[in-house]
């Protein structure tokens, strides 16, 4: 079976922190499980934290906290018309937030955990707050192949709103030094070292329609993603230019 993910070596390197940067604000922590509880408490208190994923560093907060979500938009200088994705701890959690019944059996387990954002319809049964991405009936969902953020997402009891840790329109961050000027806006910054995937970000694929898919952003795993989708008999939808 085709599967998508990162090597054990990559996971291990992400679980080792590099805290050589002077932590003048006292907010930097290693991105290891022993510090996960502190991250969960910050999220439950409506705070924004910075975390590594399997692609880029991201700002994360409780997706059901309107105040925290608004804070992320402020930190990034991003318009509220630009939607946020969510992150969950396990593939089995996705159905709590989005419609998955139309997807071939095993497809999500082949794509995720991994550097892919799947776009799905929320549906009436989604437990997501309607204040997140108002006016949209779809949601981007991630299950990164990164142990730390998955542990934190599981322990939060909710989904995490997740977006890249950078000012809107600026280069993405592959180490915490890249967004050092924004540490002051985060309750905590978790250091997973330099991420090896480059700055491409996740591959974004629209899976809202039965039997078809559309690549919305090539990202770091386009070819692998297409191979998995086609192995499950999905057809690529033509992009309108």
C-alpha atoms as a printed R data frame, in Angstrom:
    type eleno elety resid chain resno       x      y       z
1   ATOM     1    CA   UNK     A     1   0.000  0.000   0.000
2   ATOM     2    CA   UNK     A     2   1.185  3.457  -0.810
3   ATOM     3    CA   UNK     A     3   1.587  5.610   2.262
4   ATOM     4    CA   UNK     A     4   2.710  9.156   2.783
5   ATOM     5    CA   UNK     A     5   4.891 10.417   5.602
6   ATOM     6    CA   UNK     A     6   8.383 11.195   6.745
7   ATOM     7    CA   UNK     A     7  11.252  8.984   7.795
8   ATOM     8    CA   UNK     A     8  11.948  7.956  11.376
9   ATOM     9    CA   UNK     A     9  15.142  9.968  11.119
10  ATOM    10    CA   UNK     A    10  13.120 13.104  10.376
11  ATOM    11    CA   UNK     A    11  10.762 12.449  13.281
12  ATOM    12    CA   UNK     A    12  13.674 11.892  15.621
13  ATOM    13    CA   UNK     A    13  15.386 15.092  14.472
14  ATOM    14    CA   UNK     A    14  12.174 17.040  15.067
15  ATOM    15    CA   UNK     A    15  11.925 15.687  18.614
16  ATOM    16    CA   UNK     A    16  15.397 16.997  19.404
17  ATOM    17    CA   UNK     A    17  15.419 20.673  20.154
18  ATOM    18    CA   UNK     A    18  17.975 23.295  19.395
19  ATOM    19    CA   UNK     A    19  17.648 26.012  22.015
20  ATOM    20    CA   UNK     A    20  20.900 27.773  21.247
21  ATOM    21    CA   UNK     A    21  19.080 31.035  20.534
22  ATOM    22    CA   UNK     A    22  19.075 33.285  23.559
23  ATOM    23    CA   UNK     A    23  15.652 32.919  25.157
24  ATOM    24    CA   UNK     A    24  15.327 36.459  26.458
25  ATOM    25    CA   UNK     A    25  11.545 36.272  26.757
26  ATOM    26    CA   UNK     A    26  11.516 32.948  28.586
27  ATOM    27    CA   UNK     A    27   8.996 31.448  26.163
28  ATOM    28    CA   UNK     A    28  11.103 28.877  24.271
29  ATOM    29    CA   UNK     A    29  10.718 25.217  25.209
30  ATOM    30    CA   UNK     A    30  11.942 21.983  23.609
31  ATOM    31    CA   UNK     A    31   9.290 20.361  21.405
32  ATOM    32    CA   UNK     A    32   9.296 17.142  23.436
33  ATOM    33    CA   UNK     A    33   6.490 15.246  25.151
34  ATOM    34    CA   UNK     A    34   7.521 16.305  28.637
35  ATOM    35    CA   UNK     A    35   6.576 19.879  27.703
36  ATOM    36    CA   UNK     A    36   3.295 18.957  26.019
37  ATOM    37    CA   UNK     A    37   1.148 19.408  29.131
38  ATOM    38    CA   UNK     A    38   2.199 23.048  29.402
39  ATOM    39    CA   UNK     A    39   1.208 23.573  25.768
40  ATOM    40    CA   UNK     A    40  -2.214 22.002  26.366
41  ATOM    41    CA   UNK     A    41  -2.861 24.273  29.346
42  ATOM    42    CA   UNK     A    42  -1.887 27.355  27.326
43  ATOM    43    CA   UNK     A    43  -4.293 26.364  24.558
44  ATOM    44    CA   UNK     A    44  -7.144 25.731  26.990
45  ATOM    45    CA   UNK     A    45  -6.494 29.207  28.429
46  ATOM    46    CA   UNK     A    46  -7.041 30.746  24.983
47  ATOM    47    CA   UNK     A    47  -3.365 31.414  24.244
48  ATOM    48    CA   UNK     A    48  -1.465 31.188  20.975
49  ATOM    49    CA   UNK     A    49   1.615 28.962  20.823
50  ATOM    50    CA   UNK     A    50   4.217 28.297  18.111
51  ATOM    51    CA   UNK     A    51   4.916 24.675  17.198
52  ATOM    52    CA   UNK     A    52   6.865 22.616  14.668
53  ATOM    53    CA   UNK     A    53   5.020 20.409  12.189
54  ATOM    54    CA   UNK     A    54   6.325 18.020   9.536
55  ATOM    55    CA   UNK     A    55   6.645 20.922   7.075
56  ATOM    56    CA   UNK     A    56   6.833 24.383   8.664
57  ATOM    57    CA   UNK     A    57   6.537 26.073  12.040
58  ATOM    58    CA   UNK     A    58   3.014 27.183  12.817
59  ATOM    59    CA   UNK     A    59   0.941 29.320  15.150
60  ATOM    60    CA   UNK     A    60  -1.681 27.228  16.908
61  ATOM    61    CA   UNK     A    61  -4.634 27.886  19.176
62  ATOM    62    CA   UNK     A    62  -7.918 26.311  20.258
63  ATOM    63    CA   UNK     A    63 -10.066 26.307  17.116
64  ATOM    64    CA   UNK     A    64 -13.162 26.786  19.291
65  ATOM    65    CA   UNK     A    65 -11.855 29.957  20.974
66  ATOM    66    CA   UNK     A    66 -12.931 33.005  18.962
67  ATOM    67    CA   UNK     A    67 -10.610 35.226  21.004
68  ATOM    68    CA   UNK     A    68  -7.590 32.997  20.304
69  ATOM    69    CA   UNK     A    69  -8.422 32.694  16.602
70  ATOM    70    CA   UNK     A    70  -8.679 36.474  16.325
71  ATOM    71    CA   UNK     A    71  -5.292 36.715  18.054
72  ATOM    72    CA   UNK     A    72  -3.696 34.558  15.359
73  ATOM    73    CA   UNK     A    73  -5.035 36.853  12.657
74  ATOM    74    CA   UNK     A    74  -3.594 39.836  14.531
75  ATOM    75    CA   UNK     A    75  -0.176 38.226  14.930
76  ATOM    76    CA   UNK     A    76   0.031 37.348  11.234
77  ATOM    77    CA   UNK     A    77  -1.457 40.602   9.989
78  ATOM    78    CA   UNK     A    78  -3.850 38.431   8.002
79  ATOM    79    CA   UNK     A    79  -7.294 39.291   6.682
80  ATOM    80    CA   UNK     A    80 -10.160 37.372   8.278
81  ATOM    81    CA   UNK     A    81 -11.282 36.380   4.790
82  ATOM    82    CA   UNK     A    82  -8.262 34.033   4.602
83  ATOM    83    CA   UNK     A    83  -9.361 30.746   6.225
84  ATOM    84    CA   UNK     A    84  -7.420 28.801   8.847
85  ATOM    85    CA   UNK     A    85  -6.849 25.057   8.752
86  ATOM    86    CA   UNK     A    86  -7.321 22.788  11.751
87  ATOM    87    CA   UNK     A    87  -4.991 20.152  13.165
88  ATOM    88    CA   UNK     A    88  -6.122 16.988  14.940
89  ATOM    89    CA   UNK     A    89  -4.141 14.301  16.692
90  ATOM    90    CA   UNK     A    90  -5.314 11.265  14.754
91  ATOM    91    CA   UNK     A    91  -6.974 10.402  11.458
92  ATOM    92    CA   UNK     A    92  -9.905  8.923  13.386
93  ATOM    93    CA   UNK     A    93 -10.643 12.407  14.799
94  ATOM    94    CA   UNK     A    94 -11.329 13.960  11.399
95  ATOM    95    CA   UNK     A    95 -14.919 12.711  11.211
96  ATOM    96    CA   UNK     A    96 -15.783 14.821  14.275
97  ATOM    97    CA   UNK     A    97 -15.080 17.959  12.283
98  ATOM    98    CA   UNK     A    98 -15.753 17.121   8.635
99  ATOM    99    CA   UNK     A    99 -17.623 14.780   6.293
100 ATOM   100    CA   UNK     A   100 -15.577 11.730   5.307
101 ATOM   101    CA   UNK     A   101 -18.263  9.151   4.389
102 ATOM   102    CA   UNK     A   102 -17.771  9.671   0.640
103 ATOM   103    CA   UNK     A   103 -14.062  8.859   0.689
104 ATOM   104    CA   UNK     A   104 -12.679  5.429  -0.286
105 ATOM   105    CA   UNK     A   105 -11.884  3.194   2.669
106 ATOM   106    CA   UNK     A   106  -8.300  3.647   3.823
107 ATOM   107    CA   UNK     A   107  -7.622  6.801   1.810
108 ATOM   108    CA   UNK     A   108  -7.127  9.170   4.743
109 ATOM   109    CA   UNK     A   109  -4.985  6.586   6.531
110 ATOM   110    CA   UNK     A   110  -2.748  6.434   3.451
111 ATOM   111    CA   UNK     A   111  -2.405 10.209   3.183
112 ATOM   112    CA   UNK     A   112  -2.098 10.974   6.884
113 ATOM   113    CA   UNK     A   113  -0.212 11.530   9.112
114 ATOM   114    CA   UNK     A   114   1.823 13.437   6.568
115 ATOM   115    CA   UNK     A   115   2.522 16.764   4.847
116 ATOM   116    CA   UNK     A   116  -0.958 17.062   3.354
117 ATOM   117    CA   UNK     A   117  -3.931 19.344   4.069
118 ATOM   118    CA   UNK     A   118  -7.230 17.763   3.031
119 ATOM   119    CA   UNK     A   119 -10.147 20.064   2.227
120 ATOM   120    CA   UNK     A   120 -13.479 18.569   3.299
121 ATOM   121    CA   UNK     A   121 -17.013 19.769   3.903
122 ATOM   122    CA   UNK     A   122 -17.891 20.529   7.504
123 ATOM   123    CA   UNK     A   123 -21.423 19.203   7.467
124 ATOM   124    CA   UNK     A   124 -24.130 19.862  10.029
125 ATOM   125    CA   UNK     A   125 -22.647 17.444  12.561
126 ATOM   126    CA   UNK     A   126 -19.259 19.174  12.755
127 ATOM   127    CA   UNK     A   127 -18.417 20.261  16.307
128 ATOM   128    CA   UNK     A   128 -16.377 23.197  14.993
129 ATOM   129    CA   UNK     A   129 -17.488 26.634  16.064
130 ATOM   130    CA   UNK     A   130 -19.233 28.464  13.218
131 ATOM   131    CA   UNK     A   131 -17.129 31.520  14.074
132 ATOM   132    CA   UNK     A   132 -14.107 29.746  12.567
133 ATOM   133    CA   UNK     A   133 -13.909 30.660   8.873
134 ATOM   134    CA   UNK     A   134 -17.454 32.081   8.799
135 ATOM   135    CA   UNK     A   135 -19.316 31.702   5.543
136 ATOM   136    CA   UNK     A   136 -17.335 28.644   4.431
137 ATOM   137    CA   UNK     A   137 -18.809 25.161   4.409
138 ATOM   138    CA   UNK     A   138 -15.371 23.553   3.988
139 ATOM   139    CA   UNK     A   139 -12.400 23.131   6.290
140 ATOM   140    CA   UNK     A   140  -8.744 22.252   5.733
141 ATOM   141    CA   UNK     A   141  -7.599 19.440   8.026
142 ATOM   142    CA   UNK     A   142  -4.064 18.397   8.959
143 ATOM   143    CA   UNK     A   143  -2.619 15.455  10.860
144 ATOM   144    CA   UNK     A   144   1.101 16.287  10.722
145 ATOM   145    CA   UNK     A   145   3.661 13.505  10.981
146 ATOM   146    CA   UNK     A   146   5.122 15.226  14.042
147 ATOM   147    CA   UNK     A   147   4.771 13.592  17.421
148 ATOM   148    CA   UNK     A   148   4.745 16.759  19.538
149 ATOM   149    CA   UNK     A   149   1.854 18.578  17.883
150 ATOM   150    CA   UNK     A   150  -0.183 15.371  17.694
151 ATOM   151    CA   UNK     A   151   0.219 14.775  21.431
152 ATOM   152    CA   UNK     A   152  -0.795 18.363  22.112
153 ATOM   153    CA   UNK     A   153  -3.814 18.133  19.790
154 ATOM   154    CA   UNK     A   154  -4.986 14.916  21.464
155 ATOM   155    CA   UNK     A   155  -4.636 16.417  24.915
156 ATOM   156    CA   UNK     A   156  -6.409 19.654  24.023
157 ATOM   157    CA   UNK     A   157  -9.730 17.861  23.648
158 ATOM   158    CA   UNK     A   158 -10.494 19.930  20.555
159 ATOM   159    CA   UNK     A   159  -9.043 20.786  17.177
160 ATOM   160    CA   UNK     A   160  -6.231 23.285  16.868
161 ATOM   161    CA   UNK     A   161  -6.476 26.208  14.476
162 ATOM   162    CA   UNK     A   162  -3.161 26.145  12.634
163 ATOM   163    CA   UNK     A   163  -1.395 28.513  10.268
164 ATOM   164    CA   UNK     A   164   2.222 29.127   9.281
165 ATOM   165    CA   UNK     A   165   4.366 31.076  11.764
166 ATOM   166    CA   UNK     A   166   5.152 34.166   9.734
167 ATOM   167    CA   UNK     A   167   3.718 37.526   8.838
168 ATOM   168    CA   UNK     A   168   1.189 37.243   6.036
169 ATOM   169    CA   UNK     A   169   2.977 37.393   2.682
170 ATOM   170    CA   UNK     A   170   6.436 36.763   4.173
171 ATOM   171    CA   UNK     A   171   8.587 33.611   3.808
172 ATOM   172    CA   UNK     A   172   7.531 30.634   5.892
173 ATOM   173    CA   UNK     A   173   9.555 29.488   8.903
174 ATOM   174    CA   UNK     A   174  11.650 26.317   9.102
175 ATOM   175    CA   UNK     A   175  13.296 27.233  12.428
176 ATOM   176    CA   UNK     A   176  12.227 29.403  15.354
177 ATOM   177    CA   UNK     A   177  14.863 32.012  14.473
178 ATOM   178    CA   UNK     A   178  12.867 32.759  11.309
179 ATOM   179    CA   UNK     A   179  10.012 34.280  13.324
180 ATOM   180    CA   UNK     A   180  11.964 35.543  16.329
181 ATOM   181    CA   UNK     A   181  10.318 38.966  16.068
182 ATOM   182    CA   UNK     A   182   6.949 37.331  16.773
183 ATOM   183    CA   UNK     A   183   7.912 35.337  19.866
184 ATOM   184    CA   UNK     A   184   6.615 38.178  22.008
185 ATOM   185    CA   UNK     A   185   3.099 37.512  20.725
186 ATOM   186    CA   UNK     A   186   3.144 33.824  21.706
187 ATOM   187    CA   UNK     A   187   2.573 32.353  25.142
188 ATOM   188    CA   UNK     A   188   5.105 29.624  24.323
189 ATOM   189    CA   UNK     A   189   7.439 28.778  21.430
190 ATOM   190    CA   UNK     A   190   8.352 25.116  20.953
191 ATOM   191    CA   UNK     A   191  11.673 24.422  19.276
192 ATOM   192    CA   UNK     A   192  11.941 21.313  17.121
193 ATOM   193    CA   UNK     A   193  15.165 22.362  15.431
194 ATOM   194    CA   UNK     A   194  15.523 23.097  11.728
195 ATOM   195    CA   UNK     A   195  12.789 21.353   9.743
196 ATOM   196    CA   UNK     A   196  14.168 19.506   6.700
197 ATOM   197    CA   UNK     A   197  11.261 19.902   4.275
198 ATOM   198    CA   UNK     A   198  12.158 23.333   2.902
199 ATOM   199    CA   UNK     A   199   9.588 26.127   2.757
200 ATOM   200    CA   UNK     A   200   7.035 24.543   0.424
201 ATOM   201    CA   UNK     A   201   4.463 23.790   3.115
202 ATOM   202    CA   UNK     A   202   1.884 21.035   2.949
203 ATOM   203    CA   UNK     A   203   0.237 19.823  -0.233
204 ATOM   204    CA   UNK     A   204  -3.389 21.011  -0.258
205 ATOM   205    CA   UNK     A   205  -5.943 18.727  -1.895
206 ATOM   206    CA   UNK     A   206  -9.682 19.275  -2.272
207 ATOM   207    CA   UNK     A   207 -11.570 16.068  -1.446
208 ATOM   208    CA   UNK     A   208 -15.051 17.561  -1.137
209 ATOM   209    CA   UNK     A   209 -16.456 15.779  -4.186
210 ATOM   210    CA   UNK     A   210 -16.964 11.996  -4.414
211 ATOM   211    CA   UNK     A   211 -14.600 10.135  -6.706
212 ATOM   212    CA   UNK     A   212 -12.436 13.121  -7.573
213 ATOM   213    CA   UNK     A   213  -9.708 15.405  -6.253
214 ATOM   214    CA   UNK     A   214  -8.117 18.739  -7.047
215 ATOM   215    CA   UNK     A   215  -4.625 19.842  -6.030
216 ATOM   216    CA   UNK     A   216  -4.965 23.405  -4.737
217 ATOM   217    CA   UNK     A   217  -1.313 23.843  -3.732
218 ATOM   218    CA   UNK     A   218   1.555 21.581  -4.844
219 ATOM   219    CA   UNK     A   219   3.397 21.889  -1.534
220 ATOM   220    CA   UNK     A   220   6.075 19.414  -0.526
221 ATOM   221    CA   UNK     A   221   4.375 16.125  -1.456
222 ATOM   222    CA   UNK     A   222   2.392 16.622  -4.658
223 ATOM   223    CA   UNK     A   223   3.601 13.566  -6.593
224 ATOM   224    CA   UNK     A   224   3.243 11.183  -3.645
225 ATOM   225    CA   UNK     A   225  -0.215 12.563  -2.880
226 ATOM   226    CA   UNK     A   226  -1.446 12.133  -6.444
227 ATOM   227    CA   UNK     A   227  -0.111  8.576  -6.538
228 ATOM   228    CA   UNK     A   228  -2.060  7.698  -3.381
229 ATOM   229    CA   UNK     A   229  -5.251  9.345  -4.608
230 ATOM   230    CA   UNK     A   230  -5.076  7.573  -7.960
231 ATOM   231    CA   UNK     A   231  -4.368  4.243  -6.252
232 ATOM   232    CA   UNK     A   232  -7.755  4.692  -4.566
233 ATOM   233    CA   UNK     A   233  -9.372  5.275  -7.994
234 ATOM   234    CA   UNK     A   234  -9.917  9.004  -7.578
235 ATOM   235    CA   UNK     A   235  -9.785 11.136 -10.713
236 ATOM   236    CA   UNK     A   236  -8.065 14.499 -10.877
237 ATOM   237    CA   UNK     A   237 -10.452 17.356 -11.529
238 ATOM   238    CA   UNK     A   238  -9.308 19.792 -14.197
239 ATOM   239    CA   UNK     A   239  -8.289 23.196 -12.892
240 ATOM   240    CA   UNK     A   240 -10.175 26.069 -14.478
241 ATOM   241    CA   UNK     A   241  -7.807 28.779 -15.719
